[in-house]
Amino acid sequence: MTLIRLQDCPPSPWKNGGGSTRQLLIAPADAGLDDFDYRVSLASVASDGPFSRFDGVDRQLLILQGAGLELQLEGRDRLRLTPGGAPLAFAGETPAQSRLLDGPLTDFNVMTRRGRYRSRLDKLMLDGALELGSSAELTLLLTLEDGARLWQDGRPLPLAAWDAALIRRGETLRLQAERPLPLWRVELETIDPA
């Protein structure tokens, strides 16, 4: 199990000045934005503008904090994304223009190189104790609020909002909370070339 604390993921400002990104996970570890197999990140969006283009990449996006945004994907009706909504899946090469609904926001991005990896996102509720195993190659759990505790080596580690835990196939993690807390689960799996 790997613990990924948001405070240990420094923000990288965007070239256009419209926001910044904190990268939680990338593979290979030395990959850049043009050659990753998968990338999981949080972005702070401060202004309207176009989305960066990622050719050959499948994206999933959801809003964590803020009022939300309107997103215009080429060839589709305008979409409204707000906190608590389902993830939006779209091709990274699709031209996309966003407009903030009411001020800055934070979003969660899962990107996989088409033909190499696929991802699945779902929301879980931590209510008391949760023991979770990974049947996928990699499973990442993202906390949405303070208050969860992750058990490691027989002792509880407090988790802050947007900290994450990563496990591999066959591994199990234990979480606990005094009140119901939402989590997002991301499963990443290699695609077998046929």
Short mmCIF file of C-alpha atoms in Angstrom, two decimals:
data_model
loop_
_atom_site.label_atom_id
_atom_site.label_comp_id
_atom_site.label_asym_id
_atom_site.label_seq_id
_atom_site.Cartn_x
_atom_site.Cartn_y
_atom_site.Cartn_z
CA MET A 1 0.00 0.00 0.00
CA THR A 2 1.24 3.46 -0.88
CA LEU A 3 -0.07 6.57 0.89
CA ILE A 4 -0.21 9.69 -1.31
CA ARG A 5 -0.63 12.88 0.69
CA LEU A 6 -1.85 15.91 -1.24
CA GLN A 7 0.56 18.15 0.71
CA ASP A 8 3.45 16.14 -0.80
CA CYS A 9 2.27 16.80 -4.38
CA PRO A 10 3.44 20.32 -5.30
CA PRO A 11 1.24 22.37 -7.65
CA SER A 12 2.51 22.95 -11.18
CA PRO A 13 1.17 26.21 -12.71
CA TRP A 14 -0.38 25.98 -16.15
CA LYS A 15 1.37 27.76 -19.01
CA ASN A 16 -1.71 29.90 -19.66
CA GLY A 17 -1.97 31.00 -16.00
CA GLY A 18 -5.53 29.67 -15.71
CA GLY A 19 -4.82 27.21 -12.91
CA SER A 20 -2.46 24.59 -11.51
CA THR A 21 -2.27 20.81 -11.24
CA ARG A 22 -1.18 18.47 -8.45
CA GLN A 23 -0.16 15.11 -9.86
CA LEU A 24 -1.02 12.18 -7.57
CA LEU A 25 0.10 9.33 -9.81
CA ILE A 26 1.79 8.86 -13.20
CA ALA A 27 3.31 5.91 -15.04
CA PRO A 28 5.98 5.41 -16.03
CA ALA A 29 7.36 7.41 -13.08
CA ASP A 30 9.58 9.54 -15.36
CA ALA A 31 6.86 10.14 -17.98
CA GLY A 32 5.93 13.58 -19.23
CA LEU A 33 2.57 14.85 -20.46
CA ASP A 34 3.10 13.35 -23.92
CA ASP A 35 4.13 9.79 -23.05
CA PHE A 36 2.37 8.62 -19.86
CA ASP A 37 0.40 5.36 -19.68
CA TYR A 38 -1.85 6.79 -16.98
CA ARG A 39 -2.03 9.98 -14.93
CA VAL A 40 -4.21 10.88 -11.95
CA SER A 41 -4.30 14.50 -10.78
CA LEU A 42 -6.21 17.28 -9.05
CA ALA A 43 -6.49 20.63 -10.82
CA SER A 44 -7.31 24.06 -9.40
CA VAL A 45 -9.09 25.99 -12.14
CA ALA A 46 -9.10 29.78 -11.74
CA SER A 47 -10.43 31.03 -15.09
CA ASP A 48 -12.43 30.14 -18.20
CA GLY A 49 -10.58 28.73 -21.18
CA PRO A 50 -9.73 25.79 -23.42
CA PHE A 51 -8.75 22.40 -22.03
CA SER A 52 -5.29 21.10 -22.82
CA ARG A 53 -5.30 18.60 -25.65
CA PHE A 54 -4.12 15.01 -25.00
CA ASP A 55 -4.06 13.02 -28.23
CA GLY A 56 -4.62 9.27 -27.83
CA VAL A 57 -5.75 9.66 -24.21
CA ASP A 58 -9.10 8.78 -22.62
CA ARG A 59 -10.09 11.24 -19.89
CA GLN A 60 -12.45 11.11 -16.95
CA LEU A 61 -13.22 14.34 -15.12
CA LEU A 62 -15.28 15.21 -12.06
CA ILE A 63 -15.73 18.33 -9.96
CA LEU A 64 -14.70 18.10 -6.30
CA GLN A 65 -15.12 21.67 -5.02
CA GLY A 66 -16.60 24.94 -6.24
CA ALA A 67 -19.82 25.74 -8.08
CA GLY A 68 -18.78 23.82 -11.19
CA LEU A 69 -18.32 24.56 -14.85
CA GLU A 70 -19.96 24.47 -18.23
CA LEU A 71 -18.02 22.44 -20.74
CA GLN A 72 -18.42 22.62 -24.49
CA LEU A 73 -16.98 19.53 -26.19
CA GLU A 74 -16.82 19.72 -29.97
CA GLY A 75 -19.73 17.83 -31.50
CA ARG A 76 -21.72 17.59 -28.24
CA ASP A 77 -24.28 19.67 -26.37
CA ARG A 78 -22.97 21.99 -23.65
CA LEU A 79 -22.52 20.09 -20.38
CA ARG A 80 -22.81 21.34 -16.81
CA LEU A 81 -20.49 19.65 -14.29
CA THR A 82 -21.03 20.20 -10.56
CA PRO A 83 -19.74 18.63 -7.32
CA GLY A 84 -21.38 15.31 -6.58
CA GLY A 85 -22.01 14.61 -10.26
CA ALA A 86 -20.91 11.55 -12.17
CA PRO A 87 -17.52 11.54 -13.93
CA LEU A 88 -17.51 12.77 -17.52
CA ALA A 89 -15.63 10.53 -19.95
CA PHE A 90 -14.28 12.01 -23.20
CA ALA A 91 -11.41 11.67 -25.67
CA GLY A 92 -8.41 13.85 -24.80
CA GLU A 93 -8.06 15.09 -28.39
CA THR A 94 -11.61 16.50 -28.45
CA PRO A 95 -11.49 20.32 -28.43
CA ALA A 96 -13.06 21.52 -25.18
CA GLN A 97 -13.86 25.01 -23.89
CA SER A 98 -14.84 25.60 -20.25
CA ARG A 99 -16.63 28.38 -18.38
CA LEU A 100 -16.64 28.57 -14.58
CA LEU A 101 -20.13 28.80 -13.08
CA ASP A 102 -19.20 30.93 -10.06
CA GLY A 103 -15.53 31.26 -9.20
CA PRO A 104 -12.59 28.85 -8.94
CA LEU A 105 -13.00 25.10 -8.58
CA THR A 106 -11.04 21.90 -8.01
CA ASP A 107 -11.47 18.95 -10.32
CA PHE A 108 -10.22 15.36 -10.38
CA ASN A 109 -8.72 13.95 -13.58
CA VAL A 110 -7.99 10.36 -14.57
CA MET A 111 -6.25 9.95 -17.92
CA THR A 112 -5.25 6.69 -19.59
CA ARG A 113 -3.34 6.09 -22.82
CA ARG A 114 -5.84 4.56 -25.23
CA GLY A 115 -5.01 0.94 -26.04
CA ARG A 116 -2.64 0.60 -23.05
CA TYR A 117 -4.76 1.22 -19.94
CA ARG A 118 -8.39 1.66 -19.02
CA SER A 119 -9.91 3.17 -15.89
CA ARG A 120 -13.11 2.89 -13.91
CA LEU A 121 -14.31 5.40 -11.31
CA ASP A 122 -16.98 4.86 -8.70
CA LYS A 123 -18.03 6.49 -5.46
CA LEU A 124 -17.95 4.64 -2.13
CA MET A 125 -19.18 5.57 1.34
CA LEU A 126 -16.93 4.92 4.31
CA ASP A 127 -19.34 4.32 7.18
CA GLY A 128 -17.53 2.98 10.24
CA ALA A 129 -14.93 0.50 9.00
CA LEU A 130 -14.10 -0.59 5.47
CA GLU A 131 -11.77 -3.33 4.33
CA LEU A 132 -11.14 -3.11 0.61
CA GLY A 133 -9.17 -5.42 -1.64
CA SER A 134 -7.99 -4.76 -5.17
CA SER A 135 -9.07 -7.06 -7.96
CA ALA A 136 -7.74 -4.52 -10.50
CA GLU A 137 -4.07 -4.06 -11.34
CA LEU A 138 -4.11 -0.80 -9.34
CA THR A 139 -6.80 0.71 -7.11
CA LEU A 140 -6.56 4.27 -5.82
CA LEU A 141 -8.93 5.59 -3.13
CA LEU A 142 -9.29 9.37 -2.87
CA THR A 143 -10.71 10.89 0.33
CA LEU A 144 -13.10 13.79 -0.16
CA GLU A 145 -13.16 15.09 3.43
CA ASP A 146 -11.00 15.10 6.55
CA GLY A 147 -11.75 12.44 9.16
CA ALA A 148 -10.78 9.05 7.71
CA ARG A 149 -8.06 6.91 9.24
CA LEU A 150 -5.98 4.42 7.27
CA TRP A 151 -4.59 1.44 9.17
CA GLN A 152 -0.96 0.68 8.40
CA ASP A 153 1.29 -1.66 10.41
CA GLY A 154 -1.33 -1.88 13.15
CA ARG A 155 -1.68 1.86 13.71
CA PRO A 156 -4.14 4.44 12.36
CA LEU A 157 -2.90 7.26 10.12
CA PRO A 158 -5.21 10.29 9.82
CA LEU A 159 -6.12 11.27 6.26
CA ALA A 160 -6.89 14.80 5.11
CA ALA A 161 -9.26 15.68 2.29
CA TRP A 162 -7.86 14.61 -1.09
CA ASP A 163 -5.21 12.29 0.33
CA ALA A 164 -5.12 8.95 -1.48
CA ALA A 165 -4.12 5.35 -0.89
CA LEU A 166 -2.89 3.07 -3.66
CA ILE A 167 -3.03 -0.73 -3.60
CA ARG A 168 -2.14 -3.39 -6.15
CA ARG A 169 -3.99 -6.55 -7.15
CA GLY A 170 -4.29 -8.90 -4.17
CA GLU A 171 -3.56 -6.21 -1.57
CA THR A 172 -6.08 -4.98 1.01
CA LEU A 173 -6.43 -1.74 2.92
CA ARG A 174 -8.42 -0.88 6.03
CA LEU A 175 -10.11 2.47 6.61
CA GLN A 176 -12.15 3.78 9.51
CA ALA A 177 -14.20 6.90 10.23
CA GLU A 178 -16.45 8.17 13.02
CA ARG A 179 -19.00 9.54 10.52
CA PRO A 180 -19.99 8.61 6.96
CA LEU A 181 -17.38 9.93 4.50
CA PRO A 182 -17.41 9.78 0.69
CA LEU A 183 -14.50 8.31 -1.29
CA TRP A 184 -13.75 7.97 -4.98
CA ARG A 185 -12.28 4.67 -6.16
CA VAL A 186 -10.18 4.57 -9.35
CA GLU A 187 -9.33 1.19 -10.85
CA LEU A 188 -6.59 1.03 -13.48
CA GLU A 189 -6.04 -2.02 -15.66
CA THR A 190 -3.62 -2.84 -18.49
CA ILE A 191 -5.29 -3.56 -21.82
CA ASP A 192 -3.99 -6.79 -23.35
CA PRO A 193 -2.86 -6.22 -26.94
CA ALA A 194 -4.80 -8.78 -28.94
#
